Amino acid sequence: MQPLCRKHNSEKGIKPDAYWEKPRFFDHPRINLAKLRTAQRREGWDRIDLDYQDWFLRPWNQINRTIYGNFWIVGAGKTLAPVVQACALNYIIQKNLGKSYPRINRILILTKEVAIRDQIANSLRGEAEGGGNELVKYGISSDAPRVGVISEGVQLVEAEFPSLERCDIWVSCIHQFFETNNNPKDNLSMILAQFPFIAIDEPHHALDQVLNIVQKAVDSLVFGYTGTPIEADGKALSQFTLLSVYDYDDANENDHSMKYVSDKEEEFTYFVDEVGITNAELINDAGFEITEDATQAGYNKNLRPQLSVVKEVITYMESCDKIEGRKESVSELAPHRPEGSQAELWYPVHSMIVVDSVAVGRKICEQINQIFERNRRKFPKERGYQAEIIHSNISQALEDKTLTTDEKEYVKKSLKGKKMSPDHPWMLYQQTGILDEHCKRVLVVIGMAREGVSNRYCGCIGYACSITSLIELVQRAIGRQIRSYHDFKRHFKPGRSKTSKVDLY
């Protein structure tokens, strides 16, 4: 207790006297603004510090209960956006309001699934591609934040609140904040109050859970980040406040870093190759039936059409390897490239084959490796001609009736906590620059690698299954393909830059 006049007592607020005395990661000066990418500086920092400073200086209980939407193209640097915006908030608060007001001392990042959670955590820790924390690696900050993962509900009980001090950023799947019956935890508001800044990745997913978080976060500001166009009803839109947009044209104008994908109908066949499948064998009430009608039930589940996709992907990779080393351009210059640029394909081309079940994925992966093994002169192992399967669906994997008891145990162990890390064989060349027998250039995926996975050598994606989701198409087929080339200064030089033809099967 301190004897104060009414004026100064009102200014003091309810925070402890030493609230601002302990340095926090998000205090200013913390980041070097000159080192930020255009989206991070213009749409992250400037939107808060310059454009909407008066708004964010209001009492938080007047401006929360909404999602501040940041809609940025893939590869624009969204992973670091929460850090930048948290630093911007602390800067304007300390500069204008003094040390009696709330500050950002901790960030909570919520994702829709474990794979994305781990990718974001690894990136912020410095365990993502290329190694080293991006804030430090690019000179944005002199040190890295402490990053933790909330993987169990016990970490969110009140007795564990003091342990949250161990980290500056916590990353969690959103379902950790709900009970098994999908109802919010009883003390959800108290839990969320431990995080003044809440960042939600892809906030239009699990919408009911997201809106519950927004309404219960009475002491926090909630920010949403996505590069996917939102198809939302009025219920969702009423909860969003548009804060920033950084689109494809912005990326082209500022750094010419995006691979080119045209939306012109006449250019569709340049980017997408449809496989000419002759027939498939179906089993129905009449027995076995050979059909060329792709609309028949069961056609897309047949292995023969799927292997046709595999064949085209391998053929494409092989043809790119033959082109490697040539000096001349191998494709037309993309319209958004500056004059004097040269268009080339990425080498060595890595590919992704998308299937819809673990059983089919295992068969396809096995078939690909058999093709490679039968002709190692054509597909040398030291050139990375190997296939790997990755997925996170243990229950689906165990449905394979051909698995023995020992094989099921192996599946359980091998899938538990499996990550698409920089050391994964499919990512290895990007990290080391060494192409050898440890690399696997073909990745068979089920449900994963839609977001967050950035392999700039992924020049070919094959769809060996049906897709009905527009978001799936945008995130994987387009989003994985047009991501920026991270080593910008070394590879994009005046008068010479690179682009990639995008081939989808």
Coordinates of C-alpha atoms in Angstrom, one line a residue:
M1 CA 0.0 0.0 0.0
Q2 CA 1.2 3.5 -0.8
P3 CA -0.4 6.9 0.1
L4 CA -1.2 8.6 -3.2
C5 CA -3.5 11.4 -4.3
R6 CA -6.5 10.4 -6.3
K7 CA -5.0 11.4 -9.6
H8 CA -1.8 9.4 -9.2
N9 CA -3.7 6.5 -7.6
S10 CA -5.9 6.3 -10.7
E11 CA -2.9 6.3 -13.0
K12 CA -1.2 3.5 -11.1
G13 CA -3.6 0.9 -12.2
I14 CA -4.0 -2.6 -10.7
K15 CA -0.7 -4.1 -11.8
P16 CA 2.2 -4.8 -9.3
D17 CA 4.7 -2.0 -8.7
A18 CA 7.4 -4.1 -10.4
Y19 CA 5.3 -5.1 -13.3
W20 CA 7.4 -3.3 -15.9
E21 CA 10.7 -3.5 -14.1
K22 CA 11.5 -7.1 -15.2
P23 CA 12.6 -7.0 -18.8
R24 CA 10.3 -9.0 -21.2
F25 CA 11.1 -10.3 -24.7
F26 CA 8.6 -8.0 -26.3
D27 CA 9.7 -4.8 -24.8
H28 CA 11.1 -2.0 -27.0
P29 CA 13.8 -1.6 -28.2
R30 CA 13.8 -5.3 -29.1
I31 CA 13.6 -5.7 -32.8
N32 CA 15.5 -4.0 -35.7
L33 CA 12.8 -2.7 -37.9
A34 CA 15.2 -2.2 -40.9
K35 CA 15.7 -6.0 -41.0
L36 CA 12.0 -6.9 -41.2
R37 CA 10.4 -8.1 -44.4
T38 CA 8.0 -5.7 -46.1
A39 CA 4.9 -7.5 -44.9
Q40 CA 6.2 -7.7 -41.3
R41 CA 7.2 -4.0 -41.2
R42 CA 4.3 -2.5 -43.2
E43 CA 1.4 -4.8 -42.2
G44 CA 2.7 -5.9 -38.8
W45 CA 4.5 -3.0 -37.1
D46 CA 3.2 0.1 -39.0
R47 CA -0.5 -0.9 -38.8
I48 CA -0.2 -0.7 -35.0
D49 CA 2.3 2.0 -34.5
L50 CA 1.2 4.4 -37.2
D51 CA -2.2 3.6 -38.7
Y52 CA -4.2 2.4 -35.7
Q53 CA -2.2 3.6 -32.7
D54 CA -5.1 5.6 -31.2
W55 CA -7.3 2.5 -31.4
F56 CA -4.9 0.2 -29.6
L57 CA -4.2 2.7 -26.9
R58 CA -7.8 2.4 -25.7
P59 CA -8.6 0.2 -22.7
W60 CA -8.5 -3.4 -23.8
N61 CA -11.9 -4.2 -22.6
Q62 CA -13.2 -1.7 -25.2
I63 CA -11.4 -3.2 -28.1
N64 CA -11.2 -7.0 -27.4
R65 CA -13.8 -9.7 -28.1
T66 CA -12.8 -9.6 -31.8
I67 CA -10.2 -11.2 -34.1
Y68 CA -7.8 -8.8 -35.6
G69 CA -7.4 -10.4 -39.0
N70 CA -4.0 -10.4 -40.8
F71 CA -4.5 -11.9 -44.3
W72 CA -1.1 -12.4 -45.9
I73 CA 0.0 -14.4 -48.9
V74 CA 2.0 -17.6 -48.2
G75 CA 5.7 -17.0 -47.7
A76 CA 5.2 -13.4 -46.4
G77 CA 6.5 -14.1 -43.0
K78 CA 3.4 -14.7 -40.9
T79 CA 5.3 -16.9 -38.4
L80 CA 7.1 -13.9 -37.0
A81 CA 4.1 -11.5 -37.3
P82 CA 2.8 -12.1 -33.7
V83 CA 6.3 -11.2 -32.3
V84 CA 6.4 -8.1 -34.4
Q85 CA 2.9 -7.0 -33.4
A86 CA 3.5 -7.8 -29.8
C87 CA 6.6 -5.6 -29.8
A88 CA 4.6 -2.8 -31.5
L89 CA 1.9 -2.9 -28.9
N90 CA 4.4 -2.7 -26.0
Y91 CA 6.2 0.2 -27.8
I92 CA 3.1 2.4 -28.1
I93 CA 1.9 1.5 -24.6
Q94 CA 5.1 2.4 -23.0
K95 CA 5.6 5.5 -25.1
N96 CA 2.1 6.9 -24.6
L97 CA 0.6 5.4 -21.5
G98 CA 3.5 4.7 -19.1
K99 CA 4.1 1.7 -17.0
S100 CA 0.7 1.4 -15.2
Y101 CA -1.0 -0.2 -18.2
P102 CA -1.1 -3.9 -19.4
R103 CA 1.7 -5.0 -21.6
I104 CA 2.5 -8.1 -23.7
N105 CA 4.6 -10.4 -21.5
R106 CA 3.6 -13.7 -23.1
I107 CA 2.1 -14.9 -26.4
L108 CA -0.2 -17.9 -26.9
I109 CA -0.3 -19.3 -30.5
L110 CA -3.2 -21.6 -31.3
T111 CA -3.2 -24.0 -34.2
K112 CA -5.8 -26.5 -35.5
E113 CA -3.5 -29.6 -35.5
V114 CA -0.4 -31.0 -34.0
A115 CA 1.7 -30.9 -37.2
I116 CA 1.2 -27.2 -37.6
R117 CA 1.8 -26.6 -33.9
D118 CA 5.2 -28.3 -34.0
Q119 CA 6.2 -26.6 -37.2
I120 CA 5.5 -23.1 -35.7
A121 CA 7.2 -24.0 -32.5
N122 CA 10.3 -25.4 -34.3
S123 CA 10.5 -22.3 -36.5
L124 CA 10.3 -19.9 -33.6
R125 CA 12.8 -22.0 -31.6
G126 CA 15.3 -22.1 -34.5
E127 CA 14.8 -25.8 -35.3
A128 CA 13.1 -25.2 -38.7
E129 CA 14.7 -25.3 -42.1
G130 CA 18.2 -23.9 -42.3
G131 CA 18.6 -24.0 -38.5
G132 CA 18.8 -21.0 -36.2
N133 CA 16.1 -18.7 -34.9
E134 CA 14.9 -16.5 -37.8
L135 CA 14.8 -13.4 -35.6
V136 CA 18.5 -13.8 -34.8
K137 CA 19.5 -15.3 -38.2
Y138 CA 18.2 -12.3 -40.1
G139 CA 19.4 -9.7 -37.5
I140 CA 15.9 -8.7 -36.4
S141 CA 16.7 -9.5 -32.7
S142 CA 19.9 -10.1 -30.8
D143 CA 18.4 -13.1 -29.0
A144 CA 15.6 -15.6 -29.5
P145 CA 12.4 -16.0 -27.5
R146 CA 11.9 -18.9 -25.2
V147 CA 9.3 -21.2 -26.8
G148 CA 7.2 -24.0 -25.2
V149 CA 4.6 -26.4 -26.4
I150 CA 1.3 -27.0 -24.5
S151 CA 0.6 -30.7 -25.2
E152 CA -1.3 -31.7 -22.1
G153 CA -4.3 -30.3 -20.3
V154 CA -2.5 -30.5 -17.0
Q155 CA -0.2 -27.7 -18.1
L156 CA -3.3 -25.4 -18.0
V157 CA -4.4 -26.0 -14.4
E158 CA -4.2 -23.0 -12.1
A159 CA -1.4 -24.6 -10.0
E160 CA 0.8 -24.6 -13.1
F161 CA 0.3 -20.9 -14.0
P162 CA 3.6 -19.9 -12.5
S163 CA 5.4 -22.4 -14.8
L164 CA 4.2 -20.3 -17.8
E165 CA 6.9 -17.8 -16.8
R166 CA 9.4 -20.2 -18.3
C167 CA 8.6 -19.2 -21.9
D168 CA 7.8 -16.0 -23.8
I169 CA 5.7 -17.9 -26.4
W170 CA 3.5 -21.0 -25.9
V171 CA 2.2 -22.9 -28.9
S172 CA -0.8 -25.2 -28.6
C173 CA -3.6 -26.9 -30.5
I174 CA -6.8 -25.1 -29.8
H175 CA -8.6 -28.3 -28.6
Q176 CA -6.3 -28.3 -25.5
F177 CA -8.6 -25.5 -24.2
F178 CA -11.7 -27.6 -24.4
E179 CA -13.0 -30.7 -22.7
T180 CA -13.6 -34.0 -24.5
N181 CA -17.2 -33.0 -25.1
N182 CA -16.0 -29.9 -26.9
N183 CA -17.2 -27.6 -24.1
P184 CA -14.8 -24.8 -23.0
K185 CA -12.8 -25.5 -19.8
D186 CA -14.6 -24.2 -16.7
N187 CA -11.8 -21.7 -16.0
L188 CA -11.1 -20.8 -19.6
S189 CA -11.2 -17.0 -19.0
M190 CA -8.7 -17.4 -16.1
I191 CA -6.4 -19.6 -18.3
L192 CA -6.5 -17.1 -21.3
A193 CA -5.8 -14.2 -18.9
Q194 CA -2.3 -15.6 -18.6
F195 CA -1.7 -14.6 -22.2
P196 CA -2.3 -10.9 -23.1
F197 CA -1.6 -11.7 -26.8
I198 CA -3.4 -14.6 -28.4
A199 CA -2.5 -15.5 -32.0
I200 CA -4.8 -18.0 -33.9
D201 CA -3.4 -19.7 -37.0
E202 CA -6.1 -20.2 -39.6
P203 CA -8.9 -18.8 -37.4
H204 CA -11.7 -19.7 -39.8
H205 CA -11.1 -23.4 -38.9
A206 CA -12.9 -24.9 -35.9
L207 CA -15.0 -21.7 -35.9
D208 CA -17.1 -22.5 -32.8
Q209 CA -14.0 -23.2 -30.7
V210 CA -12.3 -20.0 -32.0
L211 CA -15.3 -17.8 -31.2
N212 CA -15.5 -19.3 -27.7
I213 CA -11.8 -18.3 -27.2
V214 CA -12.5 -14.8 -28.4
Q215 CA -15.5 -14.3 -26.1
K216 CA -13.7 -15.8 -23.1
A217 CA -10.4 -13.8 -23.6
V218 CA -11.6 -10.8 -21.6
D219 CA -8.1 -9.7 -20.7
S220 CA -6.4 -10.3 -24.0
L221 CA -6.2 -9.2 -27.6
V222 CA -6.8 -11.8 -30.2
F223 CA -5.1 -11.8 -33.6
G224 CA -5.7 -14.1 -36.5
Y225 CA -3.3 -15.1 -39.4
T226 CA -4.1 -16.8 -42.6
G227 CA -3.2 -16.8 -46.3
T228 CA -6.3 -18.7 -47.3
P229 CA -9.4 -16.8 -48.6
I230 CA -12.1 -17.1 -46.0
E231 CA -15.4 -18.6 -46.9
A232 CA -17.4 -17.6 -43.9
D233 CA -21.0 -16.9 -42.9
G234 CA -22.1 -13.8 -41.1
K235 CA -21.4 -15.3 -37.7
A236 CA -17.7 -15.5 -38.5
L237 CA -17.4 -12.2 -40.3
S238 CA -19.0 -10.3 -37.4
Q239 CA -16.1 -11.4 -35.2
F240 CA -13.4 -10.2 -37.5
T241 CA -11.8 -6.8 -37.6
L242 CA -9.6 -6.3 -40.7
L243 CA -6.2 -5.2 -39.6
S244 CA -3.9 -5.9 -42.5
V245 CA -3.7 -7.5 -46.0
Y246 CA -0.6 -8.5 -47.9
D247 CA -1.5 -10.2 -51.1
Y248 CA 0.1 -11.8 -54.2
D249 CA 0.4 -8.5 -56.0
D250 CA 2.1 -6.9 -52.9
A251 CA 4.6 -9.7 -52.8
N252 CA 5.4 -9.3 -56.5
E253 CA 5.7 -5.5 -56.3
N254 CA 8.0 -5.6 -53.3
D255 CA 10.4 -8.4 -53.9
H256 CA 9.4 -10.4 -57.0
S257 CA 9.8 -13.5 -54.7
M258 CA 6.7 -15.5 -55.6
K259 CA 6.6 -18.3 -58.1
Y260 CA 4.1 -17.6 -60.8
V261 CA 0.6 -19.2 -61.0
S262 CA -1.7 -17.7 -63.6
D263 CA -5.5 -17.6 -63.1
K264 CA -6.1 -17.3 -66.9
E265 CA -8.2 -20.2 -68.1
E266 CA -6.2 -20.5 -71.4
E267 CA -3.0 -21.0 -69.4
F268 CA -4.4 -23.8 -67.2
T269 CA -2.8 -26.6 -69.1
Y270 CA 0.6 -25.0 -68.7
F271 CA 0.4 -25.4 -64.9
V272 CA -1.8 -28.5 -64.6
D273 CA -1.3 -31.8 -66.4
E274 CA -4.2 -34.2 -66.4
V275 CA -3.1 -37.8 -66.6
G276 CA -4.5 -39.8 -69.4
I277 CA -5.7 -42.9 -67.6
T278 CA -7.0 -45.7 -69.9
N279 CA -9.0 -47.8 -67.5
A280 CA -9.5 -49.0 -64.0
E281 CA -10.7 -52.3 -62.5
L282 CA -13.6 -52.1 -60.2
I283 CA -15.4 -54.6 -58.0
N284 CA -19.2 -54.4 -57.8
D285 CA -22.2 -56.6 -57.5
A286 CA -21.6 -58.0 -61.0
G287 CA -18.0 -59.0 -60.1
F288 CA -15.0 -57.4 -61.8
E289 CA -15.5 -54.6 -64.2
I290 CA -13.1 -52.7 -66.4
T291 CA -14.1 -49.0 -66.9
E292 CA -12.8 -45.8 -68.4
D293 CA -15.5 -43.8 -66.8
A294 CA -13.9 -41.8 -64.0
T295 CA -17.2 -40.8 -62.6
Q296 CA -18.1 -44.3 -61.5
A297 CA -18.1 -45.1 -57.8
G298 CA -14.8 -46.5 -56.6
Y299 CA -12.8 -45.3 -59.6
N300 CA -10.7 -42.9 -57.6
K301 CA -9.9 -45.6 -55.0
N302 CA -8.5 -47.9 -57.7
L303 CA -4.7 -48.3 -57.5
R304 CA -4.2 -48.2 -61.3
P305 CA -5.3 -44.5 -61.8
Q306 CA -3.2 -43.6 -58.7
L307 CA -0.1 -45.3 -60.1
S308 CA -0.7 -43.4 -63.4
V309 CA -0.2 -40.2 -61.4
V310 CA 2.9 -41.6 -59.8
K311 CA 4.3 -42.4 -63.2
E312 CA 3.8 -38.9 -64.5
V313 CA 5.4 -37.4 -61.4
I314 CA 8.5 -39.6 -61.8
T315 CA 8.7 -38.8 -65.5
Y316 CA 8.6 -35.1 -64.8
M317 CA 11.3 -35.3 -62.2
E318 CA 13.5 -37.3 -64.5
S319 CA 13.0 -34.8 -67.3
C320 CA 14.0 -31.9 -65.1
D321 CA 17.2 -33.8 -64.0
K322 CA 18.1 -34.1 -67.7
I323 CA 17.7 -30.3 -68.2
E324 CA 19.9 -29.5 -65.2
G325 CA 23.1 -27.7 -66.1
R326 CA 21.8 -26.1 -69.3
K327 CA 22.4 -22.4 -69.6
E328 CA 19.3 -21.5 -71.6
S329 CA 15.9 -20.6 -70.1
V330 CA 13.6 -23.6 -70.0
S331 CA 10.3 -21.7 -69.8
E332 CA 8.7 -18.4 -70.6
L333 CA 9.4 -15.5 -68.2
A334 CA 6.5 -15.0 -65.7
P335 CA 4.7 -11.7 -66.3
H336 CA 5.5 -10.3 -62.9
R337 CA 9.3 -10.8 -63.2
P338 CA 11.5 -7.7 -63.8
E339 CA 13.0 -7.2 -67.3
G340 CA 16.3 -9.0 -67.6
S341 CA 15.3 -11.9 -65.4
Q342 CA 15.9 -15.5 -66.5
A343 CA 13.3 -18.2 -65.8
E344 CA 14.6 -21.6 -64.7
L345 CA 13.3 -24.6 -62.9
W346 CA 14.4 -25.5 -59.4
Y347 CA 16.9 -28.3 -59.1
P348 CA 16.9 -31.0 -58.0
V349 CA 13.1 -31.1 -58.2
H350 CA 11.3 -32.7 -55.2
S351 CA 7.8 -33.9 -55.5
M352 CA 4.8 -34.6 -53.3
I353 CA 2.1 -37.2 -54.0
V354 CA -1.2 -36.8 -52.2
V355 CA -3.3 -39.8 -51.3
D356 CA -6.4 -40.2 -49.0
S357 CA -5.6 -43.3 -47.0
V358 CA -2.7 -44.7 -45.1
A359 CA -3.1 -48.2 -46.7
V360 CA -3.0 -46.8 -50.2
G361 CA -0.1 -44.5 -49.3
R362 CA 2.0 -47.4 -48.0
K363 CA 1.4 -49.3 -51.2
I364 CA 2.2 -46.4 -53.5
C365 CA 5.4 -45.6 -51.5
E366 CA 6.4 -49.2 -51.8
Q367 CA 5.7 -49.3 -55.5
I368 CA 7.8 -46.1 -56.1
N369 CA 10.8 -47.5 -54.3
Q370 CA 10.5 -50.7 -56.2
I371 CA 10.6 -48.7 -59.5
F372 CA 13.7 -46.9 -58.3
E373 CA 15.4 -50.1 -57.1
R374 CA 14.8 -51.9 -60.4
N375 CA 16.7 -49.3 -62.4
R376 CA 19.3 -47.6 -60.2
R377 CA 21.2 -46.5 -63.3
K378 CA 18.3 -44.3 -64.3
F379 CA 17.3 -43.4 -60.7
P380 CA 20.5 -43.4 -58.7
K381 CA 20.1 -43.4 -54.9
E382 CA 22.8 -40.8 -54.5
R383 CA 20.5 -38.4 -56.5
G384 CA 17.8 -38.8 -53.9
Y385 CA 15.6 -41.1 -55.9
Q386 CA 13.8 -42.6 -52.9
A387 CA 10.2 -42.2 -51.5
E388 CA 9.1 -41.6 -48.0
I389 CA 5.5 -41.6 -46.5
I390 CA 4.4 -39.2 -43.8
H391 CA 1.1 -38.9 -42.0
S392 CA -0.2 -38.5 -38.4
N393 CA -3.3 -40.8 -38.5
I394 CA -2.3 -43.8 -36.3
S395 CA -5.9 -45.2 -36.1
Q396 CA -6.2 -45.2 -39.9
A397 CA -2.8 -46.9 -40.2
L398 CA -3.8 -49.6 -37.8
E399 CA -6.9 -50.4 -39.9
D400 CA -4.6 -52.1 -42.5
K401 CA -5.6 -55.8 -41.9
T402 CA -2.4 -57.0 -43.5
L403 CA -0.3 -55.7 -40.6
T404 CA 1.1 -58.2 -38.1
T405 CA 1.0 -57.5 -34.3
D406 CA 4.7 -56.5 -34.4
E407 CA 4.1 -54.2 -37.4
K408 CA 1.3 -52.5 -35.6
E409 CA 3.5 -51.8 -32.6
Y410 CA 6.1 -50.4 -35.0
V411 CA 3.5 -48.2 -36.6
K412 CA 2.5 -46.8 -33.2
K413 CA 6.1 -46.1 -32.2
S414 CA 7.1 -44.6 -35.6
L415 CA 4.1 -42.3 -35.9
K416 CA 4.2 -41.0 -32.3
G417 CA 5.5 -37.4 -32.4
K418 CA 6.8 -37.7 -36.0
K419 CA 7.6 -34.3 -37.4
M420 CA 8.3 -32.8 -40.7
S421 CA 11.6 -31.4 -39.4
P422 CA 14.6 -29.9 -41.3
D423 CA 16.3 -33.3 -40.9
H424 CA 13.5 -35.2 -42.6
P425 CA 14.9 -36.8 -45.8
W426 CA 12.5 -34.8 -47.9
M427 CA 13.7 -31.5 -46.4
L428 CA 17.4 -32.5 -46.1
Y429 CA 18.7 -31.1 -49.4
Q430 CA 17.2 -27.7 -48.7
Q431 CA 19.0 -27.6 -45.3
T432 CA 22.4 -29.0 -46.3
G433 CA 22.7 -28.4 -50.0
I434 CA 24.1 -31.9 -50.4
L435 CA 22.2 -34.4 -52.6
D436 CA 23.1 -38.0 -51.6
E437 CA 21.6 -41.3 -50.5
H438 CA 20.2 -39.7 -47.3
C439 CA 17.8 -37.6 -49.3
K440 CA 14.4 -38.7 -50.4
R441 CA 12.9 -36.5 -53.1
V442 CA 9.5 -38.1 -53.3
L443 CA 7.1 -37.6 -50.4
V444 CA 3.8 -39.5 -50.1
V445 CA 1.4 -37.5 -47.8
I446 CA -2.0 -38.2 -46.2
G447 CA -3.5 -35.2 -44.6
M448 CA -0.3 -33.4 -43.8
A449 CA 2.0 -30.8 -45.5
R450 CA -0.8 -28.4 -46.3
E451 CA 0.5 -25.5 -44.3
G452 CA 3.8 -24.5 -42.8
V453 CA 5.9 -27.0 -44.8
S454 CA 8.2 -25.0 -47.1
N455 CA 10.4 -26.8 -49.4
R456 CA 11.5 -24.5 -52.2
Y457 CA 12.6 -27.4 -54.3
C458 CA 9.0 -28.8 -54.4
G459 CA 8.4 -28.3 -58.1
C460 CA 5.7 -31.0 -58.7
I461 CA 2.6 -32.1 -56.8
G462 CA 0.7 -35.1 -57.8
Y463 CA -2.9 -35.7 -56.7
A464 CA -3.7 -39.4 -56.6
C465 CA -7.1 -38.9 -55.0
S466 CA -10.1 -36.8 -55.3
I467 CA -10.4 -33.4 -53.7
T468 CA -13.5 -31.4 -53.0
S469 CA -12.1 -28.8 -50.7
L470 CA -11.1 -25.4 -52.2
I471 CA -9.1 -24.6 -49.1
E472 CA -7.1 -27.9 -49.6
L473 CA -6.3 -26.9 -53.1
V474 CA -5.3 -23.4 -52.2
Q475 CA -3.2 -24.4 -49.2
R476 CA -1.3 -27.3 -50.7
A477 CA -1.5 -27.3 -54.5
I478 CA -1.0 -23.5 -54.8
G479 CA 0.3 -22.5 -51.4
R480 CA 3.2 -25.0 -51.2
Q481 CA 4.2 -24.1 -54.8
I482 CA 4.3 -20.3 -54.7
R483 CA 6.2 -19.9 -51.4
S484 CA 9.0 -17.4 -51.5
Y485 CA 12.6 -18.5 -52.0
H486 CA 14.0 -17.7 -48.5
D487 CA 17.6 -17.1 -49.5
F488 CA 16.6 -14.0 -51.3
K489 CA 19.8 -12.0 -51.4
R490 CA 21.9 -14.8 -52.7
H491 CA 19.5 -16.1 -55.4
F492 CA 17.6 -13.0 -56.6
K493 CA 20.2 -10.7 -58.1
P494 CA 19.7 -7.7 -60.4
G495 CA 19.1 -8.9 -63.9
R496 CA 18.7 -12.5 -62.9
S497 CA 16.0 -14.2 -60.9
K498 CA 14.3 -17.6 -60.9
T499 CA 10.8 -18.8 -61.2
S500 CA 9.3 -22.3 -61.2
K501 CA 6.8 -24.0 -63.5
V502 CA 4.0 -25.4 -61.3
D503 CA 2.9 -28.9 -62.3
L504 CA -0.2 -30.4 -60.7
Y505 CA -1.4 -33.8 -61.7

